[in-house]
XYZ file of C-alpha atoms in Angstrom:
633
model
C 81.617 109.657 114.883
C 81.752 107.985 117.416
C 85.535 107.867 117.263
C 86.266 111.164 116.836
C 88.724 112.524 119.560
C 87.502 114.946 122.626
C 87.580 117.978 122.005
C 91.578 120.222 122.730
C 92.561 116.204 123.263
C 94.578 116.620 119.674
C 97.537 118.095 120.138
C 98.521 121.263 117.577
C 102.026 119.980 116.790
C 103.813 118.242 113.765
C 102.505 114.539 113.433
C 101.298 111.647 112.044
C 98.271 109.994 112.342
C 97.180 106.479 111.414
C 92.835 105.702 111.419
C 92.683 101.917 111.727
C 89.023 99.682 110.641
C 87.259 98.102 113.767
C 89.594 95.217 113.947
C 92.351 97.276 114.422
C 93.545 97.457 111.013
C 95.501 100.374 109.569
C 93.601 102.097 106.729
C 94.746 104.715 106.001
C 97.913 106.972 106.935
C 98.890 110.373 106.859
C 101.061 113.392 108.047
C 100.126 116.598 109.079
C 101.448 120.260 110.094
C 98.893 120.279 112.933
C 98.007 117.673 113.631
C 94.688 118.754 115.684
C 93.849 121.793 112.848
C 94.173 118.677 109.487
C 91.765 115.906 112.351
C 89.501 117.987 112.080
C 88.986 119.052 109.040
C 87.596 115.422 108.781
C 84.874 116.298 111.118
C 83.546 118.715 110.447
C 81.467 118.520 107.079
C 81.358 115.109 105.955
C 79.079 116.062 103.106
C 82.366 117.743 101.148
C 84.225 115.335 101.506
C 86.367 113.649 98.992
C 83.855 110.431 97.952
C 86.636 107.960 98.814
C 87.669 109.920 101.941
C 84.048 109.546 103.027
C 84.521 105.952 102.486
C 87.071 105.728 104.662
C 85.331 107.501 107.640
C 82.730 105.748 107.478
C 85.533 102.107 108.088
C 87.247 103.491 110.623
C 86.496 102.528 113.912
C 89.728 105.131 115.786
C 92.372 107.188 115.284
C 95.695 107.824 117.095
C 98.784 109.730 116.141
C 102.774 110.007 116.936
C 103.652 113.664 117.155
C 107.480 114.717 116.201
C 109.776 117.611 115.800
C 110.401 118.210 112.109
C 108.794 118.323 108.817
C 111.955 115.312 107.631
C 110.577 113.274 110.433
C 106.983 113.417 109.149
C 108.374 112.709 106.674
C 110.071 109.388 106.718
C 107.955 108.289 109.079
C 104.937 108.856 107.919
C 106.482 106.195 104.879
C 107.943 103.908 106.899
C 104.266 103.432 108.520
C 102.605 103.498 104.531
C 105.257 100.540 104.353
C 104.516 99.012 107.392
C 100.931 98.889 107.835
C 100.317 98.775 103.298
C 97.465 100.466 104.199
C 94.503 100.614 101.410
C 93.167 104.231 101.245
C 96.654 105.630 101.173
C 97.906 107.136 97.773
C 100.368 103.525 96.222
C 101.786 104.272 92.497
C 100.689 101.073 90.280
C 102.356 100.226 87.195
C 100.545 100.875 84.211
C 102.060 97.546 82.450
C 105.018 95.431 83.964
C 108.193 97.325 81.918
C 110.993 95.047 80.972
C 114.177 96.022 82.096
C 118.240 95.193 80.507
C 119.684 93.929 83.290
C 122.998 92.374 84.013
C 123.479 90.285 87.394
C 126.629 91.483 88.837
C 126.008 89.271 91.616
C 126.924 86.670 90.112
C 130.535 84.786 89.831
C 129.794 84.550 85.811
C 127.501 87.524 85.311
C 124.463 87.410 82.231
C 122.698 90.688 80.603
C 119.132 89.301 80.144
C 115.273 91.204 79.731
C 113.707 90.967 83.284
C 110.254 92.172 84.194
C 108.825 92.409 87.811
C 111.052 92.993 91.549
C 114.081 94.627 91.471
C 117.198 91.570 93.261
C 120.419 92.476 94.814
C 123.478 92.498 93.124
C 121.640 92.587 89.962
C 122.746 96.213 87.144
C 119.230 97.452 85.785
C 119.180 99.821 82.569
C 116.000 101.358 81.600
C 112.876 100.424 82.029
C 112.091 99.938 78.192
C 108.499 100.526 76.357
C 109.268 97.248 74.470
C 111.272 94.386 75.308
C 112.615 94.033 71.669
C 114.129 97.634 71.999
C 116.201 95.836 74.486
C 117.316 93.074 72.285
C 117.442 95.153 69.406
C 120.242 97.494 71.578
C 122.215 93.968 73.227
C 122.364 92.426 69.888
C 124.221 95.468 68.801
C 126.689 95.566 71.742
C 127.733 92.206 71.849
C 130.035 92.663 69.135
C 131.933 95.025 71.583
C 130.970 93.581 75.368
C 130.588 89.483 74.823
C 129.226 88.933 77.453
C 127.238 85.919 78.939
C 123.631 85.589 77.832
C 122.496 82.103 78.142
C 120.747 80.367 81.235
C 122.284 79.011 84.474
C 120.887 75.309 82.540
C 122.575 75.938 78.666
C 125.773 77.783 80.940
C 126.377 74.437 83.007
C 125.841 72.203 80.151
C 128.783 73.598 78.070
C 130.201 73.357 80.920
C 130.116 69.811 80.553
C 130.002 68.697 77.187
C 133.087 71.583 76.982
C 131.458 73.573 74.290
C 130.191 76.975 74.644
C 126.533 77.772 72.369
C 125.832 79.137 68.747
C 127.152 82.919 70.421
C 130.351 81.520 71.845
C 131.416 80.374 67.851
C 130.149 83.625 66.060
C 132.361 85.960 68.476
C 129.199 87.070 70.169
C 130.089 85.445 73.987
C 133.746 84.860 75.464
C 132.440 81.541 75.859
C 133.939 81.608 80.298
C 131.787 78.140 80.447
C 134.355 76.875 78.945
C 136.946 78.735 80.383
C 138.020 81.269 76.664
C 138.545 84.201 79.822
C 138.765 83.740 82.755
C 136.473 84.687 85.673
C 138.303 88.591 85.993
C 138.025 88.688 82.482
C 134.245 88.017 81.860
C 133.794 90.324 84.922
C 135.798 93.381 83.244
C 133.418 93.054 79.999
C 130.321 92.838 81.890
C 131.725 96.172 83.737
C 132.452 98.248 80.663
C 128.895 97.049 79.009
C 127.572 98.519 82.198
C 129.810 101.952 82.384
C 128.660 102.117 78.446
C 125.119 101.807 79.300
C 125.250 103.740 82.915
C 125.948 106.748 79.799
C 130.005 106.693 79.964
C 130.208 105.987 76.249
C 132.694 108.511 74.866
C 135.377 106.351 76.110
C 135.080 103.118 74.386
C 134.734 104.466 70.868
C 137.719 106.970 71.508
C 139.649 103.627 72.663
C 137.862 101.578 69.300
C 138.953 104.719 67.111
C 142.548 104.505 68.683
C 142.591 100.638 67.965
C 141.496 100.914 64.237
C 143.843 103.551 63.087
C 146.746 101.558 65.094
C 145.641 98.592 63.329
C 145.594 100.150 59.920
C 148.917 101.618 60.444
C 150.646 98.293 60.741
C 147.832 97.258 57.799
C 146.026 94.697 59.886
C 143.176 95.475 57.667
C 140.988 92.370 59.032
C 141.386 93.390 62.372
C 140.825 97.567 61.359
C 137.484 96.191 59.671
C 136.377 94.927 62.904
C 136.729 97.499 65.157
C 135.158 99.179 62.600
C 132.386 97.603 62.234
C 131.867 97.191 66.101
C 132.509 100.891 66.561
C 129.323 101.388 63.813
C 127.210 98.905 66.137
C 128.000 101.396 69.246
C 127.053 104.123 67.022
C 123.879 102.358 65.853
C 123.100 101.795 69.573
C 123.620 105.331 70.935
C 121.443 106.200 68.103
C 118.385 104.556 69.648
C 118.558 106.814 72.314
C 117.354 110.681 72.033
C 119.694 113.022 72.652
C 117.508 115.737 74.543
C 119.612 117.492 76.875
C 123.752 118.421 78.136
C 125.912 115.962 77.609
C 126.558 115.488 81.721
C 122.303 115.715 82.052
C 121.854 113.734 84.638
C 117.622 113.873 85.526
C 114.750 112.313 86.460
C 111.378 114.445 84.585
C 108.034 113.940 86.033
C 104.758 115.289 85.216
C 100.887 113.986 86.077
C 98.002 113.901 84.460
C 94.659 114.071 86.639
C 91.347 114.047 87.769
C 89.120 114.307 90.415
C 89.626 110.375 91.008
C 92.414 109.897 89.383
C 95.847 110.350 88.265
C 98.771 108.733 86.234
C 102.430 109.399 86.346
C 104.632 109.566 84.126
C 109.366 109.491 84.588
C 111.804 109.891 81.091
C 115.097 108.430 82.915
C 117.587 110.626 80.997
C 121.111 109.769 81.538
C 124.422 111.462 79.626
C 121.765 113.911 77.908
C 120.267 110.574 76.487
C 116.360 109.346 77.053
C 117.811 105.499 78.752
C 114.072 104.589 79.798
C 110.716 105.091 80.421
C 108.038 104.062 82.569
C 104.341 104.965 83.923
C 101.677 104.647 87.406
C 98.385 105.528 87.673
C 97.112 105.991 91.189
C 93.612 106.036 92.981
C 93.096 109.419 95.258
C 92.023 109.366 98.106
C 91.879 113.077 99.156
C 91.456 116.702 97.702
C 94.894 116.229 96.710
C 97.144 119.238 94.916
C 99.923 118.092 91.920
C 102.153 118.804 94.141
C 101.054 116.721 97.197
C 100.876 114.133 95.012
C 104.459 114.847 93.461
C 105.498 114.668 97.166
C 103.821 111.039 97.531
C 105.526 110.132 94.570
C 109.425 110.981 95.343
C 109.031 109.182 98.067
C 107.556 105.868 97.222
C 109.963 105.889 93.930
C 113.373 106.767 95.908
C 113.018 105.384 99.727
C 114.705 102.306 98.150
C 116.671 103.226 95.285
C 120.552 102.457 95.530
C 122.191 105.938 95.398
C 123.814 105.036 92.057
C 120.475 105.198 91.175
C 120.016 108.256 92.537
C 118.974 111.589 89.665
C 121.233 114.577 90.439
C 118.531 116.701 89.131
C 114.622 115.675 89.824
C 112.745 118.074 87.480
C 108.657 117.917 87.983
C 106.031 119.303 87.124
C 104.739 120.793 90.631
C 106.758 121.687 93.897
C 106.259 118.924 97.226
C 104.232 121.386 99.691
C 107.638 120.361 101.734
C 109.985 121.024 99.199
C 112.959 121.149 101.496
C 112.797 118.076 103.362
C 111.880 116.345 100.305
C 114.909 118.093 99.430
C 117.082 116.713 102.199
C 116.085 113.247 102.405
C 116.991 112.619 98.632
C 119.937 114.217 98.972
C 120.559 111.766 102.239
C 119.867 108.642 99.936
C 121.819 109.965 97.026
C 124.866 110.740 99.692
C 124.766 113.832 97.875
C 123.508 117.006 96.929
C 119.797 116.071 94.528
C 117.944 119.204 93.093
C 113.844 119.247 92.915
C 113.121 121.826 91.142
C 110.267 122.999 88.289
C 112.248 123.481 85.318
C 110.711 127.421 83.401
C 112.769 127.297 80.254
C 114.634 125.891 77.099
C 114.911 122.378 76.535
C 113.699 120.744 80.606
C 110.656 122.238 79.868
C 109.811 121.145 76.267
C 110.405 117.726 77.769
C 108.488 118.412 80.585
C 106.217 119.484 78.245
C 106.446 116.206 76.089
C 106.253 114.065 79.390
C 103.445 115.821 80.068
C 101.505 114.559 76.826
C 102.592 111.161 77.638
C 101.137 111.512 81.495
C 97.487 112.106 79.225
C 97.540 109.477 77.300
C 98.685 107.079 79.644
C 95.650 107.898 81.873
C 93.555 108.279 79.301
C 94.152 104.802 77.664
C 93.992 103.916 81.757
C 90.488 105.031 81.849
C 89.326 103.266 79.322
C 90.811 99.867 80.452
C 89.206 100.929 83.607
C 85.954 102.130 83.819
C 84.790 98.990 82.997
C 86.382 96.905 85.286
C 85.448 99.306 88.742
C 82.437 99.026 88.117
C 82.176 94.831 87.487
C 83.703 94.477 90.971
C 81.357 96.238 92.737
C 78.497 94.950 90.894
C 80.544 91.673 91.563
C 80.606 92.226 95.639
C 76.990 93.993 95.898
C 75.543 91.243 93.972
C 77.392 88.699 96.565
C 76.062 90.115 99.404
C 72.512 90.190 98.470
C 72.503 85.785 97.331
C 74.522 85.302 100.666
C 72.627 87.772 102.672
C 75.538 89.653 103.578
C 75.153 92.898 105.918
C 77.852 94.469 103.821
C 79.413 93.313 100.135
C 82.792 91.006 101.035
C 85.664 93.219 100.693
C 88.245 90.386 101.504
C 87.349 86.861 100.437
C 89.280 84.112 101.325
C 89.116 80.572 99.408
C 90.520 77.267 100.853
C 90.756 74.194 98.209
C 92.348 70.685 99.061
C 94.308 68.567 96.660
C 95.905 65.493 97.104
C 96.399 62.471 94.819
C 94.820 58.749 96.060
C 95.147 60.363 99.857
C 98.935 60.708 99.314
C 100.788 64.424 99.891
C 97.553 66.239 100.949
C 97.785 69.872 100.753
C 95.484 72.567 100.992
C 95.826 76.313 99.739
C 94.285 78.947 100.608
C 93.996 82.778 98.483
C 92.894 86.461 99.406
C 91.202 88.252 97.152
C 90.400 92.003 98.236
C 88.310 94.441 96.420
C 88.006 91.943 93.825
C 91.689 91.853 93.265
C 94.205 89.184 94.345
C 96.196 89.285 97.118
C 99.257 87.355 96.320
C 101.081 88.271 98.870
C 98.680 87.204 101.420
C 98.319 83.561 100.187
C 99.339 80.662 102.341
C 99.181 76.868 101.491
C 98.929 73.658 103.988
C 100.373 70.342 104.723
C 97.478 68.522 105.795
C 97.808 66.287 108.402
C 94.723 63.693 108.453
C 94.058 61.279 106.263
C 89.996 61.226 106.380
C 89.212 63.381 103.145
C 88.351 66.546 101.876
C 86.411 67.456 104.715
C 88.078 66.268 107.473
C 90.768 68.612 105.915
C 88.458 71.284 104.964
C 87.907 71.505 109.226
C 91.350 70.752 109.733
C 92.641 74.365 107.592
C 90.028 76.439 108.534
C 90.575 75.410 112.155
C 94.182 75.413 111.409
C 94.365 78.985 110.089
C 91.693 80.367 111.972
C 93.138 78.980 115.152
C 96.766 81.270 114.480
C 94.293 84.550 113.802
C 93.039 84.449 117.327
C 96.708 84.424 118.414
C 97.414 87.022 115.904
C 94.621 88.779 117.523
C 95.697 88.171 120.845
C 99.072 88.813 120.291
C 98.573 91.965 119.466
C 96.184 93.171 121.596
C 93.198 93.710 119.413
C 91.110 94.902 122.865
C 93.347 97.449 123.168
C 95.157 99.163 120.284
C 96.476 101.803 121.888
C 98.689 99.991 123.996
C 100.161 98.466 120.900
C 101.871 100.167 118.437
C 102.771 97.555 115.974
C 99.531 96.504 114.914
C 99.150 92.902 112.904
C 102.756 94.044 112.521
C 105.646 91.573 114.078
C 108.570 93.640 115.420
C 110.938 91.092 115.256
C 110.568 91.136 111.871
C 108.717 94.066 111.112
C 106.691 92.476 108.383
C 102.879 91.741 108.673
C 101.883 88.892 110.532
C 101.139 85.782 108.307
C 96.894 85.474 109.907
C 95.767 88.858 111.306
C 93.664 89.906 109.435
C 89.687 88.023 109.246
C 88.082 87.834 106.104
C 84.576 88.637 105.181
C 83.910 85.657 103.203
C 85.721 81.942 103.717
C 84.698 80.060 100.379
C 85.768 76.298 100.024
C 86.177 74.700 96.885
C 83.199 71.878 97.213
C 79.412 71.355 98.193
C 77.487 71.134 101.556
C 79.651 68.870 103.469
C 82.566 71.566 103.187
C 80.916 74.366 103.676
C 79.703 72.898 107.417
C 83.420 71.691 108.017
C 84.429 75.042 107.197
C 81.557 76.883 110.001
C 81.901 73.949 112.627
C 85.215 74.820 112.307
C 84.712 78.239 112.830
C 81.674 77.364 115.140
C 84.280 75.676 117.503
C 86.912 78.923 118.092
C 83.890 80.711 118.782
C 84.107 82.878 115.604
C 80.357 84.601 114.037
C 80.935 86.944 112.109
C 82.661 85.701 109.468
C 80.438 84.008 106.570
C 80.904 80.853 104.628
C 79.556 79.172 101.121
C 81.051 77.122 99.017
C 81.432 76.219 95.155
C 80.905 72.978 93.765
C 82.041 72.926 90.332
C 79.738 70.298 88.536
C 76.681 72.953 88.526
C 78.624 75.756 89.799
C 76.389 75.409 93.185
C 76.845 77.885 95.588
C 76.059 75.967 99.740
C 75.663 77.852 102.295
C 75.864 75.448 105.684
C 73.326 73.773 106.834
C 71.065 74.471 104.063
C 69.533 71.427 101.232
C 69.210 73.084 98.309
C 71.833 75.882 96.984
C 71.964 79.226 96.169
C 71.356 79.639 92.578
C 73.183 83.003 91.199
C 72.620 82.846 87.341
C 74.983 81.720 84.936
C 75.588 85.613 83.766
C 76.140 86.842 87.741
C 79.449 88.820 87.665
C 79.224 87.802 91.729
C 79.192 84.083 90.301
C 82.273 84.538 87.913
C 84.634 86.809 90.716
C 83.146 83.817 92.938
C 84.303 81.361 89.991
C 88.114 82.806 89.435
C 88.661 82.921 93.214
C 88.169 79.020 93.811
C 89.787 78.943 89.976
C 92.888 80.696 91.956
C 92.448 78.373 94.863
C 92.368 75.447 92.439
C 95.505 76.644 90.497
C 97.325 77.731 93.492
C 97.266 73.841 95.464
C 98.014 72.066 92.581
C 101.151 73.976 92.199
C 102.312 73.310 95.372
C 100.837 69.094 95.827
C 102.426 68.957 92.270
C 106.055 70.457 93.928
C 105.895 68.084 97.252
C 104.814 64.744 95.203
C 108.263 66.215 91.869
C 110.399 65.973 95.659
C 108.856 62.792 97.338
C 109.283 61.283 93.685
C 112.790 62.934 93.572
C 113.834 61.117 96.390
C 111.788 57.710 96.654
C 114.048 56.637 93.322
C 117.058 56.874 95.337
C 115.454 56.099 98.458
C 116.951 52.498 97.462
C 120.360 52.726 96.854
C 122.214 50.843 99.649
C 124.648 53.388 101.111
C 123.836 56.789 100.258
C 121.768 58.840 102.918
C 119.852 62.722 102.468
C 122.820 64.895 102.259
C 124.051 62.617 99.027
C 121.138 62.546 97.800
C 120.970 66.516 97.590
C 123.876 66.213 96.027
C 123.560 64.765 93.428
C 119.919 65.936 92.840
C 121.530 69.512 92.519
C 124.387 68.313 89.761
C 122.654 66.492 87.455
C 118.789 68.515 88.064
C 117.166 64.983 88.145
C 116.476 61.363 88.513
C 116.515 60.834 84.226
C 119.884 62.518 83.568
C 120.795 60.965 86.924
C 120.462 57.034 85.605
C 121.540 58.311 82.007
C 125.169 59.375 83.657
C 128.237 57.181 83.893
C 129.916 55.726 86.543
C 132.411 57.886 85.952
C 130.636 60.945 85.138
C 128.363 59.901 88.926
C 132.249 60.409 90.406
C 132.763 64.150 89.962
C 129.803 64.804 92.980
C 131.288 65.678 96.093
C 131.017 62.936 98.231
C 130.151 59.873 95.710
C 133.366 57.507 95.136
C 133.952 55.210 92.627
C 132.052 52.393 94.497
C 128.878 53.841 95.884
C 128.803 54.997 92.371
C 128.683 51.835 90.255
C 125.760 50.986 93.608
C 124.239 53.920 91.930
C 124.513 52.736 88.358
C 123.117 49.722 89.271
C 120.630 50.414 91.249
C 119.637 52.630 88.717
C 119.748 50.511 85.921
C 117.673 47.537 87.269
C 115.254 50.498 87.907
C 114.538 51.574 84.611
C 111.835 50.126 82.032
């Protein structure tokens, strides 16, 4: 390979290396105890390499490396680069489904208990994950008897405060009703903290406290109160029964097991807190190289715990195989927890039995994943190849960008850019544009493509693509630490429309001197594919997987554009309804909309209710009422 380093130029020191493609994008990051030995293995016998490693090497156009002093530094730098560059060939553990968590929003003035999925938010305590949302709701319903914490949405909470009446849960004593000041913010926060303590495993003190209060109530002949306390104790015990006791009461551990084949691996984790299984979660991963179970475990531990809070870290991590650099991994995890973390393989007893149970779950998870994905992988590969053949491309379009314009009779013109890589949506790289031209869809497409690729040329110049060795940041902005927005070019640009739209996109690329990006248009009426300058469309079979992929890309761009257009139009409508109120400036317009939520609710409000908004006096409130009432039908 032309980019193979010269003999003797690679140091024998430990370090971290990066493979880049022809555009300077980092596509793989790895670490090695000996950089020379590790990198030479890539260039020794190409035919003996793992299929995905072969694909990575044929995609790569260069390799560089950084020497480090210790294995811990190598682990830290490797993870840092993987997070920074998001290389497409690195091991990435993906949830095999979206697991629900029980969340307590401790960052709010009045914490709320709710079911949450997706990315974790700062200031929120999480418990789980659980296999089913109904399992969370059953547990919460039992615990609200003892810890009546708010569960309602912000809108319901605010509305109850405005009308002075709590919701149904407040009347049946499953909410302490902080919305109507039945409890102070401090008292409600204390309830939320007790709820979190119970869910965190500190259960015995609450049951003992309630038992003591029940006996005291019975001794004082307060039998109704004693009966309620008895029911509260039974509710807590039923909640505990839903979490199986598997280990000693003081055991806090994450139990991690693997199941793998030559191409993929599945990971299952059981979260044990206070000796009880508090949650379960699974991941799947594509294997890039011939990877040992210990290396998979090492990558998983780094990705799973790298950004975990100290209180979320367990005292013990039980694994199916020790990482190759187990001492370095243990040191990193201990630093993260700010206390000792033991990483070990259970050898006997209850912990080994639990590991076998987790392994069975991992095997079942991998089997189910392969059933779901077998056709998906084949289909996506077939679709990309069909597109390449239909458009006469040199290679399959691994990165596709699609653009759509949305407006209402020429007003509030916006455009969307969606990105698909390897046939899958990459939503983190979606972009949207407020279009300046008013000359129709063709001119709008020309403007948007010009803006997007002008930014690409600027980013390429900023990253020093012509001399990648001089730029350690590549497509990463050194000021923000995030990928530059338009740093990567697509293989194929798809525009929503026919020949004129495709020609406008091609003209924009020609004006910028970009000649290595293919362009096509997809017309909605007959689902015809148009190439720039052609009088006749490319007709792809209606059952073609390639056409189906182009349709999905186009429909996603249309959805994203419509969403942006509606939000922009809604904002314009809200603001314009208040524009006619004399003496009402932008700040007070925003304050009114924040307080009432919509112009319709503001129109139904009285002058006295409007005066409750800070900055609105009686006279301007009367003007608002008279103006909006005059507008109403």
